[in-house]
Amino acid sequence: MAGGTKRLPRAVREQQMLDAAVKVFAANGYSDASMDAIAAEAKISKPMLYLYYGSKDELFSACIARESAKFIDAMSIGFNPALSPREQTRTVVREFLKFVHENAQSWQVLYSVAVGTATFADLVVQSRRRVIEMVAALIKQGTTVEGATEVDFELTAVALVGAGEAVGDRISHGDVSLETATDLLVGITWRGLKGVGVHIDAPAEA
C-alpha cells in the first residue's frame, strides 16, 4: 500500500470514531461538539468522518446506540438464576454503578447530553425502559409477598433505577466512591424489595 500506511478494518475505524465522539460529546455537550473536533480526536480527516457518519445527528445516534448496548450488557450479568435474590440484587447494583465508574464519559453522554437534547431523548428512554424491565423481572423473582402485582414490580423498578441514576451521576463526577455507593444502594434496594406489595396500612412484622 502506498506510503506503507496500513488500512484499518472498517469496524475498527468505526469504533475509533465512536470512541472519539463519545469523548468530545461528554466534554462539550451536543451543541458545542464539532465534527472538526471529533475528527481531530479520532486522528482522521473530516471528510472521512462524514463518509462513515453523514451528519452529527447520525454520529450521536450511533454513540447512544453503542453505549446503551454496553450498559444493558453490563446490567444483564446480574440476572443469573443460580444466585440468591440478595446476591442478584448486589450484583445488579454493583454492575450498574461499576459501569458508571468505569465509563463516566459514556454515562454523561447517555444521561446528561442525550437526555438534555430533545432529538435524542427518546433513544435514552428506550434503553432505560429495557433496564426497568430487567430490574422488574429481578424483583418479581425475589419477591414472596402474596398479593404483589405487576404494577408493584414495575413501579419499584422505576424507583430503584431512578435512585441508581442519581447515585451514578455522583459517581461519574467523582463525588462518591464505588464501594460506598454500592453498599448504600444495595441496602436501600434490598429493603425496597422486601416491601414490594406491602401496603402502608398493613401490619408491621414483629
mmCIF file of C-alpha atoms in Angstrom:
data_model
loop_
_atom_site.group_PDB
_atom_site.id
_atom_site.type_symbol
_atom_site.label_atom_id
_atom_site.label_comp_id
_atom_site.label_asym_id
_atom_site.label_seq_id
_atom_site.Cartn_x
_atom_site.Cartn_y
_atom_site.Cartn_z
ATOM 1 C CA MET A 1 0.000 0.000 0.000
ATOM 2 C CA ALA A 2 1.343 3.451 -0.894
ATOM 3 C CA GLY A 3 3.368 5.122 1.839
ATOM 4 C CA GLY A 4 3.257 1.968 3.933
ATOM 5 C CA THR A 5 0.024 3.085 5.621
ATOM 6 C CA LYS A 6 -1.905 0.167 6.997
ATOM 7 C CA ARG A 7 -5.625 0.282 6.266
ATOM 8 C CA LEU A 8 -7.661 -0.472 9.369
ATOM 9 C CA PRO A 9 -10.711 -2.745 9.110
ATOM 10 C CA ARG A 10 -13.913 -0.726 8.768
ATOM 11 C CA ALA A 11 -15.324 -1.968 12.075
ATOM 12 C CA VAL A 12 -12.164 -0.940 13.942
ATOM 13 C CA ARG A 13 -12.136 2.510 12.372
ATOM 14 C CA GLU A 14 -15.818 2.988 13.213
ATOM 15 C CA GLN A 15 -15.154 2.138 16.859
ATOM 16 C CA GLN A 16 -12.281 4.625 16.955
ATOM 17 C CA MET A 17 -14.580 7.314 15.597
ATOM 18 C CA LEU A 18 -17.240 6.485 18.172
ATOM 19 C CA ASP A 19 -14.655 6.497 20.969
ATOM 20 C CA ALA A 20 -13.531 9.958 19.877
ATOM 21 C CA ALA A 21 -17.105 11.189 19.521
ATOM 22 C CA VAL A 22 -18.109 9.996 22.999
ATOM 23 C CA LYS A 23 -15.109 11.823 24.478
ATOM 24 C CA VAL A 24 -15.893 15.073 22.665
ATOM 25 C CA PHE A 25 -19.656 14.936 23.313
ATOM 26 C CA ALA A 26 -19.068 14.219 27.022
ATOM 27 C CA ALA A 27 -16.691 17.151 27.325
ATOM 28 C CA ASN A 28 -18.614 19.718 25.257
ATOM 29 C CA GLY A 29 -22.238 18.627 25.045
ATOM 30 C CA TYR A 30 -24.053 18.055 21.784
ATOM 31 C CA SER A 31 -24.422 21.620 20.524
ATOM 32 C CA ASP A 32 -20.826 22.665 21.156
ATOM 33 C CA ALA A 33 -19.214 19.455 19.880
ATOM 34 C CA SER A 34 -17.954 19.916 16.332
ATOM 35 C CA MET A 35 -17.215 17.362 13.665
ATOM 36 C CA ASP A 36 -13.810 19.047 13.295
ATOM 37 C CA ALA A 37 -13.003 18.336 16.943
ATOM 38 C CA ILE A 38 -14.221 14.740 16.670
ATOM 39 C CA ALA A 39 -12.197 14.123 13.512
ATOM 40 C CA ALA A 40 -9.114 15.575 15.198
ATOM 41 C CA GLU A 41 -9.645 13.389 18.273
ATOM 42 C CA ALA A 42 -10.022 10.321 16.049
ATOM 43 C CA LYS A 43 -6.946 11.367 14.043
ATOM 44 C CA ILE A 44 -8.788 11.245 10.728
ATOM 45 C CA SER A 45 -9.913 13.811 8.188
ATOM 46 C CA LYS A 46 -13.337 15.404 8.486
ATOM 47 C CA PRO A 47 -14.348 14.122 5.014
ATOM 48 C CA MET A 48 -13.607 10.578 6.168
ATOM 49 C CA LEU A 49 -15.721 11.118 9.285
ATOM 50 C CA TYR A 50 -18.604 12.261 7.098
ATOM 51 C CA LEU A 51 -18.058 9.274 4.831
ATOM 52 C CA TYR A 52 -18.822 6.953 7.760
ATOM 53 C CA TYR A 53 -21.384 9.154 9.512
ATOM 54 C CA GLY A 54 -23.238 11.553 7.250
ATOM 55 C CA SER A 55 -24.093 14.098 9.942
ATOM 56 C CA LYS A 56 -23.512 14.964 13.570
ATOM 57 C CA ASP A 57 -27.022 13.672 14.345
ATOM 58 C CA GLU A 58 -26.183 10.308 12.799
ATOM 59 C CA LEU A 59 -22.889 10.102 14.679
ATOM 60 C CA PHE A 60 -24.504 10.987 18.002
ATOM 61 C CA SER A 61 -27.273 8.431 17.444
ATOM 62 C CA ALA A 62 -24.601 5.785 16.806
ATOM 63 C CA CYS A 63 -22.887 6.761 20.067
ATOM 64 C CA ILE A 64 -26.124 6.411 22.017
ATOM 65 C CA ALA A 65 -26.880 3.028 20.445
ATOM 66 C CA ARG A 66 -23.423 1.642 21.254
ATOM 67 C CA GLU A 67 -23.224 2.990 24.800
ATOM 68 C CA SER A 68 -26.789 1.863 25.589
ATOM 69 C CA ALA A 69 -25.965 -1.657 24.410
ATOM 70 C CA LYS A 70 -22.842 -1.704 26.586
ATOM 71 C CA PHE A 71 -24.883 -0.577 29.581
ATOM 72 C CA ILE A 72 -27.586 -3.196 29.089
ATOM 73 C CA ASP A 73 -24.944 -5.913 28.651
ATOM 74 C CA ALA A 74 -23.398 -4.874 31.962
ATOM 75 C CA MET A 75 -26.756 -4.966 33.700
ATOM 76 C CA SER A 76 -27.568 -8.413 32.267
ATOM 77 C CA ILE A 77 -24.771 -10.016 34.290
ATOM 78 C CA GLY A 78 -26.859 -9.946 37.449
ATOM 79 C CA PHE A 79 -29.716 -11.958 36.022
ATOM 80 C CA ASN A 80 -28.372 -15.359 36.971
ATOM 81 C CA PRO A 81 -30.914 -17.912 38.293
ATOM 82 C CA ALA A 82 -28.130 -19.636 40.238
ATOM 83 C CA LEU A 83 -27.797 -16.613 42.537
ATOM 84 C CA SER A 84 -29.969 -15.946 45.558
ATOM 85 C CA PRO A 85 -32.257 -12.898 45.327
ATOM 86 C CA ARG A 86 -29.957 -10.871 47.610
ATOM 87 C CA GLU A 87 -26.866 -11.894 45.626
ATOM 88 C CA GLN A 88 -28.663 -10.925 42.444
ATOM 89 C CA THR A 89 -29.574 -7.577 43.945
ATOM 90 C CA ARG A 90 -25.982 -6.807 44.904
ATOM 91 C CA THR A 91 -24.656 -7.973 41.534
ATOM 92 C CA VAL A 92 -27.122 -5.848 39.575
ATOM 93 C CA VAL A 93 -26.498 -2.744 41.696
ATOM 94 C CA ARG A 94 -22.740 -3.189 41.541
ATOM 95 C CA GLU A 95 -22.711 -3.754 37.774
ATOM 96 C CA PHE A 96 -24.895 -0.667 37.333
ATOM 97 C CA LEU A 97 -22.548 1.522 39.375
ATOM 98 C CA LYS A 98 -19.380 -0.191 38.111
ATOM 99 C CA PHE A 99 -20.388 0.649 34.553
ATOM 100 C CA VAL A 100 -20.785 4.302 35.516
ATOM 101 C CA HIS A 101 -17.478 4.287 37.412
ATOM 102 C CA GLU A 102 -15.539 2.743 34.509
ATOM 103 C CA ASN A 103 -17.422 4.507 31.707
ATOM 104 C CA ALA A 104 -18.011 8.002 33.050
ATOM 105 C CA GLN A 105 -17.965 9.570 29.598
ATOM 106 C CA SER A 106 -20.491 7.040 28.296
ATOM 107 C CA TRP A 107 -22.762 7.776 31.240
ATOM 108 C CA GLN A 108 -22.501 11.520 30.727
ATOM 109 C CA VAL A 109 -23.372 11.155 27.042
ATOM 110 C CA LEU A 110 -26.361 8.918 27.807
ATOM 111 C CA TYR A 111 -27.813 10.612 30.873
ATOM 112 C CA SER A 112 -26.694 14.217 30.615
ATOM 113 C CA VAL A 113 -26.079 15.135 26.999
ATOM 114 C CA ALA A 114 -28.659 12.894 25.303
ATOM 115 C CA VAL A 115 -31.409 13.357 27.884
ATOM 116 C CA GLY A 116 -30.992 17.115 27.602
ATOM 117 C CA THR A 117 -31.208 17.022 23.802
ATOM 118 C CA ALA A 118 -34.828 16.661 22.713
ATOM 119 C CA THR A 119 -33.975 14.999 19.403
ATOM 120 C CA PHE A 120 -32.306 12.056 21.136
ATOM 121 C CA ALA A 121 -34.138 11.768 24.453
ATOM 122 C CA ASP A 122 -36.420 9.024 23.109
ATOM 123 C CA LEU A 123 -33.415 6.792 22.376
ATOM 124 C CA VAL A 124 -32.334 7.011 26.009
ATOM 125 C CA VAL A 125 -35.900 6.426 27.191
ATOM 126 C CA GLN A 126 -35.974 3.169 25.219
ATOM 127 C CA SER A 127 -32.732 1.996 26.827
ATOM 128 C CA ARG A 128 -33.979 2.988 30.273
ATOM 129 C CA ARG A 129 -37.239 1.136 29.695
ATOM 130 C CA ARG A 130 -35.289 -2.052 28.933
ATOM 131 C CA VAL A 131 -33.291 -1.695 32.159
ATOM 132 C CA ILE A 132 -36.502 -1.149 34.144
ATOM 133 C CA GLU A 133 -37.989 -4.306 32.622
ATOM 134 C CA MET A 134 -34.889 -6.270 33.642
ATOM 135 C CA VAL A 135 -34.947 -4.919 37.205
ATOM 136 C CA ALA A 136 -38.698 -5.588 37.487
ATOM 137 C CA ALA A 137 -38.047 -9.201 36.491
ATOM 138 C CA LEU A 138 -35.440 -9.469 39.256
ATOM 139 C CA ILE A 139 -37.839 -8.025 41.815
ATOM 140 C CA LYS A 140 -40.585 -10.420 40.775
ATOM 141 C CA GLN A 141 -38.258 -13.400 41.042
ATOM 142 C CA GLY A 142 -37.072 -12.442 44.510
ATOM 143 C CA THR A 143 -40.459 -11.485 45.994
ATOM 144 C CA THR A 144 -42.531 -13.889 48.071
ATOM 145 C CA VAL A 145 -45.139 -11.392 49.279
ATOM 146 C CA GLU A 146 -48.672 -12.531 48.464
ATOM 147 C CA GLY A 147 -50.740 -10.023 46.580
ATOM 148 C CA ALA A 148 -47.835 -8.242 44.844
ATOM 149 C CA THR A 149 -48.887 -7.137 41.361
ATOM 150 C CA GLU A 150 -47.122 -6.380 38.086
ATOM 151 C CA VAL A 151 -47.657 -2.693 38.852
ATOM 152 C CA ASP A 152 -45.872 -3.145 42.210
ATOM 153 C CA PHE A 153 -42.893 -4.714 40.438
ATOM 154 C CA GLU A 154 -42.759 -2.082 37.701
ATOM 155 C CA LEU A 155 -43.082 0.954 39.967
ATOM 156 C CA THR A 156 -40.494 -0.421 42.396
ATOM 157 C CA ALA A 157 -38.130 -0.959 39.455
ATOM 158 C CA VAL A 158 -38.738 2.611 38.270
ATOM 159 C CA ALA A 159 -37.886 3.923 41.740
ATOM 160 C CA LEU A 160 -34.743 1.800 42.037
ATOM 161 C CA VAL A 161 -33.454 2.683 38.571
ATOM 162 C CA GLY A 162 -34.101 6.356 39.309
ATOM 163 C CA ALA A 163 -32.091 6.078 42.529
ATOM 164 C CA GLY A 164 -29.339 4.254 40.666
ATOM 165 C CA GLU A 165 -29.174 7.000 38.056
ATOM 166 C CA ALA A 166 -28.921 9.697 40.725
ATOM 167 C CA VAL A 167 -26.142 7.850 42.560
ATOM 168 C CA GLY A 168 -24.473 7.019 39.244
ATOM 169 C CA ASP A 169 -24.333 10.709 38.395
ATOM 170 C CA ARG A 170 -22.450 11.355 41.639
ATOM 171 C CA ILE A 171 -20.003 8.568 40.804
ATOM 172 C CA SER A 172 -19.423 9.848 37.266
ATOM 173 C CA HIS A 173 -18.320 13.187 38.733
ATOM 174 C CA GLY A 174 -16.106 11.569 41.376
ATOM 175 C CA ASP A 175 -18.230 12.738 44.320
ATOM 176 C CA VAL A 176 -18.552 9.289 45.934
ATOM 177 C CA SER A 177 -16.616 6.014 45.784
ATOM 178 C CA LEU A 178 -17.927 2.919 44.022
ATOM 179 C CA GLU A 179 -17.888 0.792 47.187
ATOM 180 C CA THR A 180 -19.654 3.383 49.337
ATOM 181 C CA ALA A 181 -22.316 3.914 46.702
ATOM 182 C CA THR A 182 -22.790 0.167 46.203
ATOM 183 C CA ASP A 183 -23.255 -0.526 49.926
ATOM 184 C CA LEU A 184 -25.718 2.329 50.297
ATOM 185 C CA LEU A 185 -27.799 1.485 47.241
ATOM 186 C CA VAL A 186 -27.850 -2.263 47.973
ATOM 187 C CA GLY A 187 -29.235 -1.518 51.450
ATOM 188 C CA ILE A 188 -31.948 0.726 50.046
ATOM 189 C CA THR A 189 -32.728 -1.695 47.234
ATOM 190 C CA TRP A 190 -32.967 -4.756 49.467
ATOM 191 C CA ARG A 191 -35.325 -3.026 51.900
ATOM 192 C CA GLY A 192 -37.415 -1.929 48.931
ATOM 193 C CA LEU A 193 -37.583 -5.473 47.561
ATOM 194 C CA LYS A 194 -38.803 -6.855 50.870
ATOM 195 C CA GLY A 195 -41.592 -4.289 50.893
ATOM 196 C CA VAL A 196 -42.953 -4.969 47.437
ATOM 197 C CA GLY A 197 -46.709 -5.494 47.618
ATOM 198 C CA VAL A 198 -46.926 -4.468 51.282
ATOM 199 C CA HIS A 199 -49.327 -1.558 51.687
ATOM 200 C CA ILE A 200 -48.676 1.176 54.201
ATOM 201 C CA ASP A 201 -51.668 0.167 56.355
ATOM 202 C CA ALA A 202 -50.540 -3.475 56.535
ATOM 203 C CA PRO A 203 -49.471 -4.774 59.987
ATOM 204 C CA ALA A 204 -45.732 -4.368 60.580
ATOM 205 C CA GLU A 205 -43.634 -7.501 61.034
ATOM 206 C CA ALA A 206 -42.552 -8.241 64.551
#
